[in-house]
CSV table of C-alpha atoms in Angstrom, one decimal:
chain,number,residue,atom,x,y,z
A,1,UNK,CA,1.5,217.2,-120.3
A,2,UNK,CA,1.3,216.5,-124.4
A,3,UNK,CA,-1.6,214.0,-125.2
A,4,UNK,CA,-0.3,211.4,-128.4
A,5,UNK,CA,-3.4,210.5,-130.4
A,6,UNK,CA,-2.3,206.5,-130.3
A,7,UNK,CA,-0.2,204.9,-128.5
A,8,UNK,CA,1.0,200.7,-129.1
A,9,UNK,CA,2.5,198.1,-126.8
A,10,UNK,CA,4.5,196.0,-128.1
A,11,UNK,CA,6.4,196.5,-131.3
A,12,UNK,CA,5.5,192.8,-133.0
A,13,UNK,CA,3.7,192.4,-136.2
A,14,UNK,CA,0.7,193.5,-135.1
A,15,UNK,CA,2.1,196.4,-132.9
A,16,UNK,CA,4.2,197.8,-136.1
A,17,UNK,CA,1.4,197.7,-138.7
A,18,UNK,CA,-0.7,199.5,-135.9
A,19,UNK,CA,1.9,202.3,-135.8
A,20,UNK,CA,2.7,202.9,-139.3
A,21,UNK,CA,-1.1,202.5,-140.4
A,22,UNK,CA,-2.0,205.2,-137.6
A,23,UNK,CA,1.3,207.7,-138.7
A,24,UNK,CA,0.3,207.6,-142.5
A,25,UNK,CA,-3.3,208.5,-141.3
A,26,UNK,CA,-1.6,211.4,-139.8
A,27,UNK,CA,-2.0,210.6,-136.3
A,28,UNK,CA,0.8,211.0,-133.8
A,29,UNK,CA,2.1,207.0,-132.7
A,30,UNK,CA,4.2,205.8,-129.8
A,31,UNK,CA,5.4,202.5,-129.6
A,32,UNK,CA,6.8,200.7,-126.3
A,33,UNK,CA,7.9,197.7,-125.9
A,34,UNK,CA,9.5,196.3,-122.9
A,35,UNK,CA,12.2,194.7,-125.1
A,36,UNK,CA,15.3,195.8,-127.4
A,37,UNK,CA,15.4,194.2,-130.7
A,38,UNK,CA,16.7,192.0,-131.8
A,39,UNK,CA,15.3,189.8,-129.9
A,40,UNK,CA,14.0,186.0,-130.4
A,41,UNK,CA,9.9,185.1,-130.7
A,42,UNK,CA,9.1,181.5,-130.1
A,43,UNK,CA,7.6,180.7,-133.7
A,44,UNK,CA,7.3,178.5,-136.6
A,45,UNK,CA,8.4,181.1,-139.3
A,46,UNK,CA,6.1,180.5,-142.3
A,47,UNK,CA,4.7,183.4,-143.5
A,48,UNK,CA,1.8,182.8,-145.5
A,49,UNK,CA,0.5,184.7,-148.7
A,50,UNK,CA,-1.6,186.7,-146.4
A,51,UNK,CA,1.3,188.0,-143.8
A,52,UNK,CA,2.9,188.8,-147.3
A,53,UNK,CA,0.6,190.8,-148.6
A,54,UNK,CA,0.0,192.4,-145.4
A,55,UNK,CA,4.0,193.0,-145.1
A,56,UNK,CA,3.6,194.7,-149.2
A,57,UNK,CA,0.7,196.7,-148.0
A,58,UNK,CA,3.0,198.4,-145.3
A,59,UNK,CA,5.4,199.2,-147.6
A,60,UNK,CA,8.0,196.5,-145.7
A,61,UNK,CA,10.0,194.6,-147.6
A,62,UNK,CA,11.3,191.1,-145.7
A,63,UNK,CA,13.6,190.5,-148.9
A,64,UNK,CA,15.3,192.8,-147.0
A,65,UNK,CA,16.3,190.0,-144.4
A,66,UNK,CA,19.2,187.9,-144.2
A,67,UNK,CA,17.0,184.7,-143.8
A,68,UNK,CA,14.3,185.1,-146.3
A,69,UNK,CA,13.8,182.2,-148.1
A,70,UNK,CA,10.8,181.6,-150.1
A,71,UNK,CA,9.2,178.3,-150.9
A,72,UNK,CA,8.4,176.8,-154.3
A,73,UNK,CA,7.1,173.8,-152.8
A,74,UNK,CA,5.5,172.1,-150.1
A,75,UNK,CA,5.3,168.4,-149.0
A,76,UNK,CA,2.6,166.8,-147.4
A,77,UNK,CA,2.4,163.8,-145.9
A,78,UNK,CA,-0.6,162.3,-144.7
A,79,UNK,CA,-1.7,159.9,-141.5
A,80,UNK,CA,-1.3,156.8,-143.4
A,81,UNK,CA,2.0,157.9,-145.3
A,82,UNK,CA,0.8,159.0,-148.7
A,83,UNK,CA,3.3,161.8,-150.1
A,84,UNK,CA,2.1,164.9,-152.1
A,85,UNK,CA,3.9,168.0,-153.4
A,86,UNK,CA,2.1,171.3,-153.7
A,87,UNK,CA,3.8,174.0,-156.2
A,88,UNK,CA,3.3,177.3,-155.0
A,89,UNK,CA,2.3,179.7,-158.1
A,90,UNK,CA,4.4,180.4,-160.6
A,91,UNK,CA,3.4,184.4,-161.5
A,92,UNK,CA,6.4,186.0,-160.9
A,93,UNK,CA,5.4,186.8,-157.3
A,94,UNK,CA,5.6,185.1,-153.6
A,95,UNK,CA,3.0,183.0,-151.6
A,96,UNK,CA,4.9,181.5,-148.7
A,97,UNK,CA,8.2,182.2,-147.4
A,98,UNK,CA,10.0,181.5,-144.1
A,99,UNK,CA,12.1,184.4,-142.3
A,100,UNK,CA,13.3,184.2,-138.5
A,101,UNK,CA,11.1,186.1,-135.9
A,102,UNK,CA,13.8,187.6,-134.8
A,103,UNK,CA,14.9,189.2,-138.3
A,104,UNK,CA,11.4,189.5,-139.3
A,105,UNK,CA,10.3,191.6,-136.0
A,106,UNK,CA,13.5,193.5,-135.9
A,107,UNK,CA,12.9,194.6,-139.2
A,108,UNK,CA,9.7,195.5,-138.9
A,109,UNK,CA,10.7,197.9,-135.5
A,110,UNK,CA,14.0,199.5,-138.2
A,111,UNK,CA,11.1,200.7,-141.0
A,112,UNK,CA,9.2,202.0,-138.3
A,113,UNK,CA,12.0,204.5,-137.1
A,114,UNK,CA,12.8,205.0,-140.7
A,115,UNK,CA,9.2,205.7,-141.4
A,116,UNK,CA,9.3,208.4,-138.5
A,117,UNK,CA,7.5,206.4,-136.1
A,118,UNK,CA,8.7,207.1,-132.5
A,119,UNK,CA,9.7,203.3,-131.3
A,120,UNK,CA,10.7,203.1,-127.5
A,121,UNK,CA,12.5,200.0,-126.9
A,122,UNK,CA,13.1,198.6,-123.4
A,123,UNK,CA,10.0,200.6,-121.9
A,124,UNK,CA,7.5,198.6,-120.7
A,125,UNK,CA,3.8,199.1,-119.9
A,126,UNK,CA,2.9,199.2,-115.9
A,127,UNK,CA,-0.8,200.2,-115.3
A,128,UNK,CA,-3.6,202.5,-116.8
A,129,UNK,CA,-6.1,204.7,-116.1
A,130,UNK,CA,-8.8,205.9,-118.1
A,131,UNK,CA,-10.2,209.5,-118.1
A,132,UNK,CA,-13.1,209.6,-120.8
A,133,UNK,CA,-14.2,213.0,-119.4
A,134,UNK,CA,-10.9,214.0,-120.5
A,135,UNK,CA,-10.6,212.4,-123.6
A,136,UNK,CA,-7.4,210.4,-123.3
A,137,UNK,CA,-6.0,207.4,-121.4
A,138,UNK,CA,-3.1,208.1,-118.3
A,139,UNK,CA,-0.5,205.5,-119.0
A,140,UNK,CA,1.9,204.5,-116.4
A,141,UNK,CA,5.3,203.2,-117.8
A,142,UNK,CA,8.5,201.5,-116.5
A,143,UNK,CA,10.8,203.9,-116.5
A,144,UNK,CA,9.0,205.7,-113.9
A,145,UNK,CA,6.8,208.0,-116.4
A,146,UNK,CA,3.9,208.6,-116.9
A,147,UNK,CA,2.0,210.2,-120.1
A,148,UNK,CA,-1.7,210.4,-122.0
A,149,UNK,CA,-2.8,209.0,-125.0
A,150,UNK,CA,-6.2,209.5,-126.5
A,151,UNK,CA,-6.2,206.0,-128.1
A,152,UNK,CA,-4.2,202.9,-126.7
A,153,UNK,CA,-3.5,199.6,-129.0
A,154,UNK,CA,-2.7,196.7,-126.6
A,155,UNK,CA,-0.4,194.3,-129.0
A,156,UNK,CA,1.0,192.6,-126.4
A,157,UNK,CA,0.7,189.5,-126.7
A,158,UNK,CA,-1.2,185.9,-125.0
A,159,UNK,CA,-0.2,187.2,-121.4
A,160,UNK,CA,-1.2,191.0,-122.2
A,161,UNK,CA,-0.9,193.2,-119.2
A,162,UNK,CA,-3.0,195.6,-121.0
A,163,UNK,CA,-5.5,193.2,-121.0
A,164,UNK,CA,-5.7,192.3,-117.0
A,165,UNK,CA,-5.2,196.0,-116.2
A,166,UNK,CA,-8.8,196.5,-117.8
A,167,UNK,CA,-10.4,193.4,-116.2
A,168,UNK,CA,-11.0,191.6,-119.6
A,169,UNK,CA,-8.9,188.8,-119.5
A,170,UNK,CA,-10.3,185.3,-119.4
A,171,UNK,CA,-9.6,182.8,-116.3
A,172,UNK,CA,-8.0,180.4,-116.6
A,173,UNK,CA,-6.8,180.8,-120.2
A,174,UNK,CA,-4.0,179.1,-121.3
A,175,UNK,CA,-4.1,179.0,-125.3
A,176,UNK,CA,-6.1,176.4,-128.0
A,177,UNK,CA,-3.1,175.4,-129.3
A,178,UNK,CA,0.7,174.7,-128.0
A,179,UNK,CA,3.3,174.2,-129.9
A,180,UNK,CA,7.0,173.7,-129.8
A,181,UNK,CA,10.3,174.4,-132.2
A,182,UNK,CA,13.9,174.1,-132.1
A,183,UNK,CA,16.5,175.3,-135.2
A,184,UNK,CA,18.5,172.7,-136.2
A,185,UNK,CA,21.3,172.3,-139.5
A,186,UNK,CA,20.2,169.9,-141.4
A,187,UNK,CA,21.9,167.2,-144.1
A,188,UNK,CA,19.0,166.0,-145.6
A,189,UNK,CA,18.7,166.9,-149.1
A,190,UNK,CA,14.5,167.0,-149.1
A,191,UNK,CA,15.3,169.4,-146.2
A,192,UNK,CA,15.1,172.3,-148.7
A,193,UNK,CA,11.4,172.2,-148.9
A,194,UNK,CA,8.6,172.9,-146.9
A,195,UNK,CA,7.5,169.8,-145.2
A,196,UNK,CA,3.8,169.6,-143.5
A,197,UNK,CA,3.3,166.2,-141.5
A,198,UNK,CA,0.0,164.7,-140.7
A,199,UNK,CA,1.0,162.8,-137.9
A,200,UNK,CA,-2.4,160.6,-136.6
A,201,UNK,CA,-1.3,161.0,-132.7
A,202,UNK,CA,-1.1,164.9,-133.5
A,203,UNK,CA,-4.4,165.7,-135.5
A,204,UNK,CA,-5.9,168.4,-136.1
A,205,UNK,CA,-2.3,169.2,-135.4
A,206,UNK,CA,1.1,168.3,-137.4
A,207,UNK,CA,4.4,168.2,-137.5
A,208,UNK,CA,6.7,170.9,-139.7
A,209,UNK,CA,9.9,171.6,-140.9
A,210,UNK,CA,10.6,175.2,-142.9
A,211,UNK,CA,14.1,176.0,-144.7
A,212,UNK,CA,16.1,178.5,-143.6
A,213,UNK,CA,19.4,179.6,-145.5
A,214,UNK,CA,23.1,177.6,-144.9
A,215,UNK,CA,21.3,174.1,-144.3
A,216,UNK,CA,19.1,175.5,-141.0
A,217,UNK,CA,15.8,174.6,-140.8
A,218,UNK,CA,12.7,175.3,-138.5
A,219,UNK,CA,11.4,172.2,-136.9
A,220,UNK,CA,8.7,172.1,-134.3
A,221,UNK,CA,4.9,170.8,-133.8
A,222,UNK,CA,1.4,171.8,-133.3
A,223,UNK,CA,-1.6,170.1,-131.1
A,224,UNK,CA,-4.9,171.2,-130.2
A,225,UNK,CA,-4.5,172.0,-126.2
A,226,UNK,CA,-6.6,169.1,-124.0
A,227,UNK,CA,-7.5,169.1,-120.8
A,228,UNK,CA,-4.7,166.1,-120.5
A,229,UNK,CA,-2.0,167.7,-121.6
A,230,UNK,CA,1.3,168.0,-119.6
A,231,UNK,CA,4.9,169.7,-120.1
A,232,UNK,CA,6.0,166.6,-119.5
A,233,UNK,CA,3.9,164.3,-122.0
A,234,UNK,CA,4.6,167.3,-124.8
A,235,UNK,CA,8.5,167.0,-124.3
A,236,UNK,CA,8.8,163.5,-124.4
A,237,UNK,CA,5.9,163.7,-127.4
A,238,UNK,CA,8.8,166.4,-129.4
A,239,UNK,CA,11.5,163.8,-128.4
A,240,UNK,CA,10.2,160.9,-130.1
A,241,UNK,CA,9.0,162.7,-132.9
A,242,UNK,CA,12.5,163.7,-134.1
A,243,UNK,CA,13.3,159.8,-134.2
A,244,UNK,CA,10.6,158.9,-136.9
A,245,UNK,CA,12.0,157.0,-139.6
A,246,UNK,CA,9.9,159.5,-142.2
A,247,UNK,CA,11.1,162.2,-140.7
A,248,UNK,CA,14.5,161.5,-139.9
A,249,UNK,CA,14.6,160.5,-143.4
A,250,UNK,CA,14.0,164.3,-144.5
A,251,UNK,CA,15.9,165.8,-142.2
A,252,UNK,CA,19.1,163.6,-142.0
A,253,UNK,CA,21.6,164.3,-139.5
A,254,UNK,CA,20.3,167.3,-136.9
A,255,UNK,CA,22.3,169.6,-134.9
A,256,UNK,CA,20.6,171.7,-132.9
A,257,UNK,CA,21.4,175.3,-133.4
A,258,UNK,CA,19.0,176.9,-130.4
A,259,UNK,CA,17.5,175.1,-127.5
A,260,UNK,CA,13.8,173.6,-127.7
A,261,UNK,CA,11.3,176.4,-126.4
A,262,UNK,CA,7.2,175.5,-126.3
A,263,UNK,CA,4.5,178.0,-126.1
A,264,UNK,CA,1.0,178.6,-125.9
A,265,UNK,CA,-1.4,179.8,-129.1
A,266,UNK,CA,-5.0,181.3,-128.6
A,267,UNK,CA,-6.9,180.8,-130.7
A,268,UNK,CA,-10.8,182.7,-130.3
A,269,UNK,CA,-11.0,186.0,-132.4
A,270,UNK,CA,-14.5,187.7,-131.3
A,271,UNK,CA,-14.6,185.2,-128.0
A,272,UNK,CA,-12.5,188.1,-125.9
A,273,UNK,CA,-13.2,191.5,-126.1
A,274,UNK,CA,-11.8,193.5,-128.6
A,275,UNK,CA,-12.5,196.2,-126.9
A,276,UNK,CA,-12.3,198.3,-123.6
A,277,UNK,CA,-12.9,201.7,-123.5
A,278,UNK,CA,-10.1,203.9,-125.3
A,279,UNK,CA,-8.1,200.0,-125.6
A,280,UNK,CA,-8.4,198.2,-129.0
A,281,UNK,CA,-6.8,194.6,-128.7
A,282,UNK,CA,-4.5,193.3,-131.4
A,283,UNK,CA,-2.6,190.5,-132.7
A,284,UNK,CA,-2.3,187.6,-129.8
A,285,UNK,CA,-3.9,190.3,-127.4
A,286,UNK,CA,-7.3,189.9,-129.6
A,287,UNK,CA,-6.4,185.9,-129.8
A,288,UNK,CA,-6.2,186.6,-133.6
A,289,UNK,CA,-4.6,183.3,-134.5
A,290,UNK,CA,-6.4,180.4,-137.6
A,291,UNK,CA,-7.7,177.8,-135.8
A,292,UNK,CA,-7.0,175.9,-137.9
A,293,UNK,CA,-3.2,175.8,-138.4
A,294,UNK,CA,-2.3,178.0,-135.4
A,295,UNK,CA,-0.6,180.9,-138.0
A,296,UNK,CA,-0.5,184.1,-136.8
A,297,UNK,CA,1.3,186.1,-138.1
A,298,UNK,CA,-0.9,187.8,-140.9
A,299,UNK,CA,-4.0,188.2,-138.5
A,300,UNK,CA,-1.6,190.0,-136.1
A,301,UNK,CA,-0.6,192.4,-139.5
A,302,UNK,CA,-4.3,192.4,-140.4
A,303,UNK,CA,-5.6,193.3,-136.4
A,304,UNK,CA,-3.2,196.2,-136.5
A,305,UNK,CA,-4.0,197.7,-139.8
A,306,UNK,CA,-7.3,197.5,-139.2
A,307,UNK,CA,-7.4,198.8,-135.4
A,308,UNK,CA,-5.8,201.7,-136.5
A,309,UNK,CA,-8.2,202.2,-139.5
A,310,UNK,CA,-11.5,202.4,-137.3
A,311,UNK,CA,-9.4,205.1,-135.1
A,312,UNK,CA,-8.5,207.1,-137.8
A,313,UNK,CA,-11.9,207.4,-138.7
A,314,UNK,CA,-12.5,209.4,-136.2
A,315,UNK,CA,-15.9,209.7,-133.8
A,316,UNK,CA,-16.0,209.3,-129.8
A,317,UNK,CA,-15.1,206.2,-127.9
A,318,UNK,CA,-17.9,204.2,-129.0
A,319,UNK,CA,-18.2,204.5,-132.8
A,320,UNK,CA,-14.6,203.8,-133.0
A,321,UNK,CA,-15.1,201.0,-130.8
A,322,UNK,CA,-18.2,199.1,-132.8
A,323,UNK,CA,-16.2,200.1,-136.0
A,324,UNK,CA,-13.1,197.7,-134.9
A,325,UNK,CA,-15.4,195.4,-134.1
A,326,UNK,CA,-17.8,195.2,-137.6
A,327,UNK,CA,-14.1,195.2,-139.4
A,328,UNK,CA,-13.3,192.8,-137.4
A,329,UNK,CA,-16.9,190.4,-138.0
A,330,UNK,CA,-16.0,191.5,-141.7
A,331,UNK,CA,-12.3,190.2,-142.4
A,332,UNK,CA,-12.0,187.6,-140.2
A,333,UNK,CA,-15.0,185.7,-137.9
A,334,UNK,CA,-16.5,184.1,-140.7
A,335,UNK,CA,-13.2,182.5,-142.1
A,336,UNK,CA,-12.6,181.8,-138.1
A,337,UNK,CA,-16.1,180.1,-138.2
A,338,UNK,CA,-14.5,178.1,-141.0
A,339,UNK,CA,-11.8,177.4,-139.7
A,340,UNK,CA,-13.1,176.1,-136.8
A,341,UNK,CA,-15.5,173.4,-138.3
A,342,UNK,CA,-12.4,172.1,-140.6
A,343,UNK,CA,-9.9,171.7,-137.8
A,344,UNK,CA,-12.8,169.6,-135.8
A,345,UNK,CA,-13.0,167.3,-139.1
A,346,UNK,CA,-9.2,166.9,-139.2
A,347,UNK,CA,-9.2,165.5,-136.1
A,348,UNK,CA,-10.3,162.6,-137.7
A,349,UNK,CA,-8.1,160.2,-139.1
A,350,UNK,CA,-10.4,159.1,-142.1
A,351,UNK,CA,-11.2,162.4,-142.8
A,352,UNK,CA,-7.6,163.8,-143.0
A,353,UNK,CA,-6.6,160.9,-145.0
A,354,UNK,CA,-9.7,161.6,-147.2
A,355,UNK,CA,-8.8,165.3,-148.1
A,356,UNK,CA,-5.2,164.6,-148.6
A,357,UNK,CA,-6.3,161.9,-151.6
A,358,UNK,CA,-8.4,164.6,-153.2
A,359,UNK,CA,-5.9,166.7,-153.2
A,360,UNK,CA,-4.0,164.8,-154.9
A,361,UNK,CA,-6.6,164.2,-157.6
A,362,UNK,CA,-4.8,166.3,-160.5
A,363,UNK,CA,-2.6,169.6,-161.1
A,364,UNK,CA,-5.3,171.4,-160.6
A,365,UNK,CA,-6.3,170.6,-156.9
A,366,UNK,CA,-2.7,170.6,-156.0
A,367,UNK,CA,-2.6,173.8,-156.8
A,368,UNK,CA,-5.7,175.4,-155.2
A,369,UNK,CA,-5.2,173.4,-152.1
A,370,UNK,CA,-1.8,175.1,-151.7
A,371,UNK,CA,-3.0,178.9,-152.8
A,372,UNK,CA,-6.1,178.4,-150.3
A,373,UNK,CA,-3.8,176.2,-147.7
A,374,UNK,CA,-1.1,179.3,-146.9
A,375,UNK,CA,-4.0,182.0,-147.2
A,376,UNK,CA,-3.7,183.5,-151.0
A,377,UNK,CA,-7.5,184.1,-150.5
A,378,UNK,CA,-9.8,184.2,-147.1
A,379,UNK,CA,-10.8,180.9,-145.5
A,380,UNK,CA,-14.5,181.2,-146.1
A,381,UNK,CA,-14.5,182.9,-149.4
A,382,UNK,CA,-16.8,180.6,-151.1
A,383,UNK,CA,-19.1,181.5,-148.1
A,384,UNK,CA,-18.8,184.9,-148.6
A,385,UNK,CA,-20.6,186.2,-151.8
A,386,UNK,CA,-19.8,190.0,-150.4
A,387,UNK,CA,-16.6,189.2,-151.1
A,388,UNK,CA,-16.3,187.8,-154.6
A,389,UNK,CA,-14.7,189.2,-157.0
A,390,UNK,CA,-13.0,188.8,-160.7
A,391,UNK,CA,-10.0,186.5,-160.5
A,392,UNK,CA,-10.6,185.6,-156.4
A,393,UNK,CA,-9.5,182.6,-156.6
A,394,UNK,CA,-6.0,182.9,-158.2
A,395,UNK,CA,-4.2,186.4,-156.8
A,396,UNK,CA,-0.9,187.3,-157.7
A,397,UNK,CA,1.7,186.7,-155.8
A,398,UNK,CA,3.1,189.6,-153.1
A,399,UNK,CA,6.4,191.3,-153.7
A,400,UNK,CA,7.4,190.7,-157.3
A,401,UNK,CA,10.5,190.9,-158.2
A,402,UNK,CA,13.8,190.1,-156.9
């Protein structure tokens, strides 16, 4: 039986940047996932100006999908009602954009294939065994197979199952965050920007609604998970939240174009395991979400690229494990840290309402708040002196050009 140097499971952002970081490295990649694309991912998707520049880095293009749409503009509005608009940069490239997940994800599995990475749709992982004596991991699949991989990168997901077949998932864990979303066509005329509401009953959380092309837009909601909360409170909390006289009055007349679908968000990069044995964890696996805002999609890109770099760096089961790991610690806890402390102040009303007025002092806040807002430079770069560098504080856009 052959022995692949890395094989991925599940073939989602961070599965896909895994892959195609680990085949231009040279390595020989296999990508499973249980699924067959298209296929829908519950989501809010915004992709900020780090999941672009992640995307660029890859060499993938989401231009290239029939519901890109990018964003000029965002609109705020705070607890107590105040209204702000936030102009994305003007440099000839793009710092936020929405695209479906089901577009976005299919696309990422087509440039795979078209990059020569073997993708295996509708296989799904079973069980594991690892043989470091031997060098490799003994995978155990759904279609009855069974094969060897020297290096396995679990990107599947909250729920992983490569996760519990290891022994390293966590009790009783259900997610920081939850959040909920439903497509809609929309009449209302503001409905072409990117609307962020602070609502007060939702904070640290808020309420969104993202553009997508023909009039549809992404609507949907974000809280911090309490002990208290129920499926039942949440639904009736989404209900009643369409009805707001602000937000009706954005949206206009709604009809719903998919049903309403909730889901869980972790949220506590470095607080599981990133490692076990020959398995590097990835994406939602890892719990590589901002606490903050519950995005995920760039630190799912950024998990897999950088999982893939410590392997191809070569050394025994160890080095490459405390290699993810400092990579990890480098790129991401600090802004986590960050992250963390923020979204504990924004639970507070005063302190929401606060930020949100000096924001709106001048041109020039507006326009920081919304590079460093939808990630255009690291969370805790201001933290970070290792990090600092000419012109840190005002990238260009990804993707330029149209």
């Amino acid at each position: 039986m052959s022995t692949i140097d890395v094989t991925v499971v599940g073939a989602g952002p961070a599965g896909i940047a895994a892959a195609l970081t680990a085949a231009r490295a040279g390595l020989d990649v296999l990508v499973i996932d249980r699924a067959t694309f298209p296929r829908d991912k519950t989501c809010g998707d915004g992709l900020t100006a780090l999941a672009l520049g992640e995307l660029e880095r890859l060499g993938i293009d989401p231009r290239r999908t029939a519901s890109w749409q990018p964003v000029e503009r965002v609109r705020l509005r705070s607890p107590r009602g105040r209204q702000l608009t936030l102009p994305m940069p003007a440099d000839g490239g793009h710092h936020s954009a929405v695209v479906s997940r089901m577009e976005l994800d299919h696309h990422l599995v087509v440039s795979a294939g078209e990059a020569g990475v073997d993708v295996r749709q509708g296989v799904g992982f079973v069980g594991l065994t690892q043989r470091e004596r031997q060098g490799h991991v003994s995978l155990d699949l759904s279609d009855g197979s069974t094969m060897c991989t020297r290096w396995l990168i679990a990107a599947d997901g909250m729920w992983s199952a490569v996760r519990k077949a290891t022994g390293t998932a966590q009790a009783g864990y259900r997610g920081d965050w939850h959040a909920a979303r439903q497509y809609f066509t929309s009449t209302g005329e503001e409905s072409r920007d990117q609307w962020v509401w602070f609502e007060p009953d939702l904070l640290p959380g808020y309420a969104w609604s993202f553009p997508l092309p023909g009039g549809v837009v992404n609507v949907g909601f974000g809280i911090v998970r309490g002990d208290a909360l129920s499926g039942k409170d949440f639904a009736q909390t989404w209900a009643e939240l369409l009805e707001r006289p602000h937000i009706r009055g954005v949206l206009g007349e709604l009809t719903p174009q998919s049903p309403y679908r909730a889901w869980p968000i972790p949220a506590r990069i470095g607080d599981l395991d990133l490692t076990a044995g020959r398995v590097l964890f990835v994406g939602d696996a890892a719990a590589a979400t901002d606490p903050m805002t519950g995005e995920g999609i760039g630190q799912a890109l950024e998990t897999g690229r950088l999982a893939a770099t410590a392997i191809a760096g070569g050394g025994p089961t160890g080095v490459i494990a405390s290699r993810y790991r400092t990579l990890i610690a480098r790129n991401l806890r600090a802004d986590d840290r960050m992250a963390r402390v923020l979204s504990s102040l924004l639970a507070r009303r005063w302190a929401a309402e606060s930020a949100l007025r000096l924001v709106d002092t001048s041109d020039w806040t507006r326009r920081h708040f919304a590079r460093w807002m939808f990630e255009d430079y690291p969370r805790a770069l201001i933290c970070t002196p290792r990090r600092w560098r000419r012109g840190m504080f005002t990238p260009t856009g990804s993707l330029a050009g149209s």
